[in-house]
mmCIF file with all atom_site columns, C-alpha atoms in Angstrom:
data_model
loop_
_atom_site.group_PDB
_atom_site.id
_atom_site.type_symbol
_atom_site.label_atom_id
_atom_site.label_alt_id
_atom_site.label_comp_id
_atom_site.label_asym_id
_atom_site.label_entity_id
_atom_site.label_seq_id
_atom_site.pdbx_PDB_ins_code
_atom_site.Cartn_x
_atom_site.Cartn_y
_atom_site.Cartn_z
_atom_site.occupancy
_atom_site.B_iso_or_equiv
_atom_site.pdbx_formal_charge
_atom_site.auth_seq_id
_atom_site.auth_comp_id
_atom_site.auth_asym_id
_atom_site.auth_atom_id
_atom_site.pdbx_PDB_model_num
ATOM 1  C CA . MET A 1 1  ? 20.490  -3.276  7.005   1.00 64.00 ? 1  MET A CA 1
ATOM 2  C CA . ASP A 1 2  ? 18.206  -0.482  5.814   1.00 85.00 ? 2  ASP A CA 1
ATOM 3  C CA . LYS A 1 3  ? 14.554  -0.647  6.694   1.00 92.00 ? 3  LYS A CA 1
ATOM 4  C CA . ILE A 1 4  ? 12.007  -0.928  3.877   1.00 95.00 ? 4  ILE A CA 1
ATOM 5  C CA . VAL A 1 5  ? 8.790   1.004   4.366   1.00 96.00 ? 5  VAL A CA 1
ATOM 6  C CA . ILE A 1 6  ? 5.881   -0.948  2.873   1.00 94.00 ? 6  ILE A CA 1
ATOM 7  C CA . ILE A 1 7  ? 2.785   1.120   2.095   1.00 96.00 ? 7  ILE A CA 1
ATOM 8  C CA . ASN A 1 8  ? -0.235  -1.118  1.531   1.00 93.00 ? 8  ASN A CA 1
ATOM 9  C CA . THR A 1 9  ? -3.136  0.614   -0.253  1.00 92.00 ? 9  THR A CA 1
ATOM 10 C CA . GLY A 1 10 ? -5.375  -2.335  -1.085  1.00 83.00 ? 10 GLY A CA 1
ATOM 11 C CA . GLY A 1 11 ? -6.048  -3.382  -4.654  1.00 77.00 ? 11 GLY A CA 1
ATOM 12 C CA . THR A 1 12 ? -6.531  -6.854  -6.083  1.00 75.00 ? 12 THR A CA 1
ATOM 13 C CA . PHE A 1 13 ? -3.582  -8.136  -4.080  1.00 74.00 ? 13 PHE A CA 1
ATOM 14 C CA . ASN A 1 14 ? -5.614  -7.594  -0.902  1.00 76.00 ? 14 ASN A CA 1
ATOM 15 C CA . LYS A 1 15 ? -9.022  -8.762  -2.108  1.00 81.00 ? 15 LYS A CA 1
ATOM 16 C CA . VAL A 1 16 ? -10.808 -11.458 -0.152  1.00 78.00 ? 16 VAL A CA 1
ATOM 17 C CA . TYR A 1 17 ? -13.976 -13.337 -0.999  1.00 81.00 ? 17 TYR A CA 1
ATOM 18 C CA . ASP A 1 18 ? -16.947 -12.957 1.337   1.00 81.00 ? 18 ASP A CA 1
ATOM 19 C CA . PRO A 1 19 ? -18.835 -16.277 1.085   1.00 86.00 ? 19 PRO A CA 1
ATOM 20 C CA . ILE A 1 20 ? -21.967 -14.786 2.669   1.00 88.00 ? 20 ILE A CA 1
ATOM 21 C CA . SER A 1 21 ? -22.435 -11.857 0.278   1.00 88.00 ? 21 SER A CA 1
ATOM 22 C CA . GLY A 1 22 ? -20.580 -13.391 -2.664  1.00 89.00 ? 22 GLY A CA 1
ATOM 23 C CA . ASN A 1 23 ? -18.600 -10.171 -3.069  1.00 82.00 ? 23 ASN A CA 1
ATOM 24 C CA . LEU A 1 24 ? -14.931 -9.364  -3.093  1.00 80.00 ? 24 LEU A CA 1
ATOM 25 C CA . GLY A 1 25 ? -13.754 -6.906  -0.463  1.00 78.00 ? 25 GLY A CA 1
ATOM 26 C CA . ILE A 1 26 ? -10.450 -5.386  0.568   1.00 79.00 ? 26 ILE A CA 1
ATOM 27 C CA . ASP A 1 27 ? -8.822  -6.904  3.650   1.00 75.00 ? 27 ASP A CA 1
ATOM 28 C CA . LYS A 1 28 ? -8.245  -4.012  6.055   1.00 75.00 ? 28 LYS A CA 1
ATOM 29 C CA . ASN A 1 29 ? -5.822  -5.963  8.241   1.00 76.00 ? 29 ASN A CA 1
ATOM 30 C CA . GLY A 1 30 ? -3.300  -6.759  5.525   1.00 75.00 ? 30 GLY A CA 1
ATOM 31 C CA . ASP A 1 31 ? -3.537  -10.467 6.400   1.00 78.00 ? 31 ASP A CA 1
ATOM 32 C CA . ILE A 1 32 ? -2.407  -11.653 2.979   1.00 80.00 ? 32 ILE A CA 1
ATOM 33 C CA . LEU A 1 33 ? 0.603   -9.373  3.012   1.00 84.00 ? 33 LEU A CA 1
ATOM 34 C CA . ASN A 1 34 ? 1.420   -10.391 6.587   1.00 82.00 ? 34 ASN A CA 1
ATOM 35 C CA . GLN A 1 35 ? 1.374   -14.053 5.550   1.00 83.00 ? 35 GLN A CA 1
ATOM 36 C CA . ILE A 1 36 ? 3.952   -13.304 2.867   1.00 85.00 ? 36 ILE A CA 1
ATOM 37 C CA . LEU A 1 37 ? 6.083   -11.075 5.074   1.00 87.00 ? 37 LEU A CA 1
ATOM 38 C CA . LYS A 1 38 ? 6.465   -13.731 7.765   1.00 87.00 ? 38 LYS A CA 1
ATOM 39 C CA . PHE A 1 39 ? 8.734   -15.542 5.291   1.00 88.00 ? 39 PHE A CA 1
ATOM 40 C CA . CYS A 1 40 ? 10.944  -12.479 4.804   1.00 85.00 ? 40 CYS A CA 1
ATOM 41 C CA . HIS A 1 41 ? 13.619  -13.470 7.252   1.00 82.00 ? 41 HIS A CA 1
ATOM 42 C CA . ASN A 1 42 ? 16.438  -10.993 7.793   1.00 84.00 ? 42 ASN A CA 1
ATOM 43 C CA . THR A 1 43 ? 14.348  -8.216  6.244   1.00 87.00 ? 43 THR A CA 1
ATOM 44 C CA . ASN A 1 44 ? 13.800  -5.117  8.302   1.00 91.00 ? 44 ASN A CA 1
ATOM 45 C CA . TYR A 1 45 ? 10.503  -3.483  7.335   1.00 92.00 ? 45 TYR A CA 1
ATOM 46 C CA . GLU A 1 46 ? 7.819   -1.162  8.602   1.00 92.00 ? 46 GLU A CA 1
ATOM 47 C CA . LEU A 1 47 ? 4.282   -1.848  7.319   1.00 92.00 ? 47 LEU A CA 1
ATOM 48 C CA . HIS A 1 48 ? 1.590   0.800   6.836   1.00 94.00 ? 48 HIS A CA 1
ATOM 49 C CA . ASN A 1 49 ? -1.920  -0.465  5.916   1.00 92.00 ? 49 ASN A CA 1
ATOM 50 C CA . ILE A 1 50 ? -3.446  2.883   4.965   1.00 93.00 ? 50 ILE A CA 1
ATOM 51 C CA . ILE A 1 51 ? -6.137  3.014   2.299   1.00 90.00 ? 51 ILE A CA 1
ATOM 52 C CA . HIS A 1 52 ? -7.946  -0.351  1.854   1.00 88.00 ? 52 HIS A CA 1
ATOM 53 C CA . LYS A 1 53 ? -9.477  0.406   -1.541  1.00 89.00 ? 53 LYS A CA 1
ATOM 54 C CA . ASP A 1 54 ? -9.661  -0.986  -5.013  1.00 88.00 ? 54 ASP A CA 1
ATOM 55 C CA . SER A 1 55 ? -7.339  1.307   -6.945  1.00 91.00 ? 55 SER A CA 1
ATOM 56 C CA . ILE A 1 56 ? -10.173 2.638   -9.126  1.00 92.00 ? 56 ILE A CA 1
ATOM 57 C CA . TYR A 1 57 ? -11.390 4.439   -5.993  1.00 93.00 ? 57 TYR A CA 1
ATOM 58 C CA . ILE A 1 58 ? -8.040  5.901   -4.924  1.00 95.00 ? 58 ILE A CA 1
ATOM 59 C CA . ASN A 1 59 ? -8.183  9.686   -5.058  1.00 96.00 ? 59 ASN A CA 1
ATOM 60 C CA . GLU A 1 60 ? -5.880  12.656  -4.508  1.00 97.00 ? 60 GLU A CA 1
ATOM 61 C CA . GLU A 1 61 ? -6.489  12.620  -0.741  1.00 97.00 ? 61 GLU A CA 1
ATOM 62 C CA . ASP A 1 62 ? -5.373  8.974   -0.635  1.00 97.00 ? 62 ASP A CA 1
ATOM 63 C CA . ARG A 1 63 ? -2.312  9.752   -2.717  1.00 97.00 ? 63 ARG A CA 1
ATOM 64 C CA . GLU A 1 64 ? -1.450  12.542  -0.309  1.00 98.00 ? 64 GLU A CA 1
ATOM 65 C CA . LYS A 1 65 ? -1.443  9.952   2.525   1.00 97.00 ? 65 LYS A CA 1
ATOM 66 C CA . ILE A 1 66 ? 1.246   8.056   0.614   1.00 98.00 ? 66 ILE A CA 1
ATOM 67 C CA . VAL A 1 67 ? 3.258   11.259  0.155   1.00 98.00 ? 67 VAL A CA 1
ATOM 68 C CA . SER A 1 68 ? 2.929   12.076  3.849   1.00 97.00 ? 68 SER A CA 1
ATOM 69 C CA . ILE A 1 69 ? 4.326   8.702   4.921   1.00 97.00 ? 69 ILE A CA 1
ATOM 70 C CA . ILE A 1 70 ? 7.264   9.053   2.555   1.00 97.00 ? 70 ILE A CA 1
ATOM 71 C CA . GLU A 1 71 ? 7.990   12.679  3.495   1.00 97.00 ? 71 GLU A CA 1
ATOM 72 C CA . ASN A 1 72 ? 7.802   11.932  7.224   1.00 96.00 ? 72 ASN A CA 1
ATOM 73 C CA . SER A 1 73 ? 9.979   8.839   7.104   1.00 94.00 ? 73 SER A CA 1
ATOM 74 C CA . SER A 1 74 ? 13.644  8.808   7.943   1.00 93.00 ? 74 SER A CA 1
ATOM 75 C CA . TYR A 1 75 ? 14.079  5.822   5.607   1.00 93.00 ? 75 TYR A CA 1
ATOM 76 C CA . THR A 1 76 ? 14.847  5.841   1.896   1.00 93.00 ? 76 THR A CA 1
ATOM 77 C CA . LYS A 1 77 ? 13.442  2.540   0.605   1.00 95.00 ? 77 LYS A CA 1
ATOM 78 C CA . PHE A 1 78 ? 9.729   2.245   -0.102  1.00 96.00 ? 78 PHE A CA 1
ATOM 79 C CA . LEU A 1 79 ? 7.498   -0.461  -1.536  1.00 95.00 ? 79 LEU A CA 1
ATOM 80 C CA . ILE A 1 80 ? 3.937   0.531   -2.407  1.00 96.00 ? 80 ILE A CA 1
ATOM 81 C CA . ILE A 1 81 ? 1.317   -2.205  -2.759  1.00 93.00 ? 81 ILE A CA 1
ATOM 82 C CA . HIS A 1 82 ? -1.175  -0.704  -5.210  1.00 94.00 ? 82 HIS A CA 1
ATOM 83 C CA . GLY A 1 83 ? -3.804  -1.969  -7.637  1.00 89.00 ? 83 GLY A CA 1
ATOM 84 C CA . THR A 1 84 ? -3.128  -1.810  -11.367 1.00 91.00 ? 84 THR A CA 1
ATOM 85 C CA . ASP A 1 85 ? -6.076  0.319   -12.513 1.00 92.00 ? 85 ASP A CA 1
ATOM 86 C CA . THR A 1 86 ? -4.688  3.655   -11.310 1.00 95.00 ? 86 THR A CA 1
ATOM 87 C CA . ILE A 1 87 ? -1.060  2.957   -10.456 1.00 95.00 ? 87 ILE A CA 1
ATOM 88 C CA . ASP A 1 88 ? -0.072  5.190   -13.349 1.00 97.00 ? 88 ASP A CA 1
ATOM 89 C CA . LEU A 1 89 ? -1.996  8.125   -11.832 1.00 97.00 ? 89 LEU A CA 1
ATOM 90 C CA . THR A 1 90 ? -0.450  7.529   -8.417  1.00 97.00 ? 90 THR A CA 1
ATOM 91 C CA . SER A 1 91 ? 3.020   7.282   -9.963  1.00 97.00 ? 91 SER A CA 1
ATOM 92 C CA . LYS A 1 92 ? 2.555   10.620  -11.744 1.00 97.00 ? 92 LYS A CA 1
ATOM 93 C CA . TYR A 1 93 ? 1.253   12.191  -8.550  1.00 98.00 ? 93 TYR A CA 1
ATOM 94 C CA . LEU A 1 94 ? 4.234   10.946  -6.534  1.00 97.00 ? 94 LEU A CA 1
ATOM 95 C CA . GLN A 1 95 ? 6.647   12.069  -9.224  1.00 97.00 ? 95 GLN A CA 1
ATOM 96 C CA . LYS A 1 96 ? 5.266   15.624  -9.007  1.00 97.00 ? 96 LYS A CA 1
ATOM 97 C CA . ARG A 1 97 ? 5.121   15.741  -5.214  1.00 97.00 ? 97 ARG A CA 1
ATOM 98 C CA . LEU A 1 98 ? 8.378   14.030  -4.240  1.00 95.00 ? 98 LEU A CA 1
ATOM 99 C CA . PRO A 1 99 ? 11.928  14.911  -5.286  1.00 80.00 ? 99 PRO A CA 1
#
């Protein structure tokens, strides 16, 4: 079975409520994703929690981190967890940078 490389960048999917400040923040440990992945029996994956940002704050340097993981991986299947606000910009960036 091929391994799936999961690249977790943050976004709404990873937001958690801080009851003390009343703000939403990005979970840097990927706890929500880990809770879901524990039910993925018979799935071989490698998880990278790399950016921890709302997607409106993702920049070219962050996108280059995604490219670097993909270029340096020996695997061919990737799943990127990304917020909706700038996924189109990241998609265009990846399309230009990766074959």
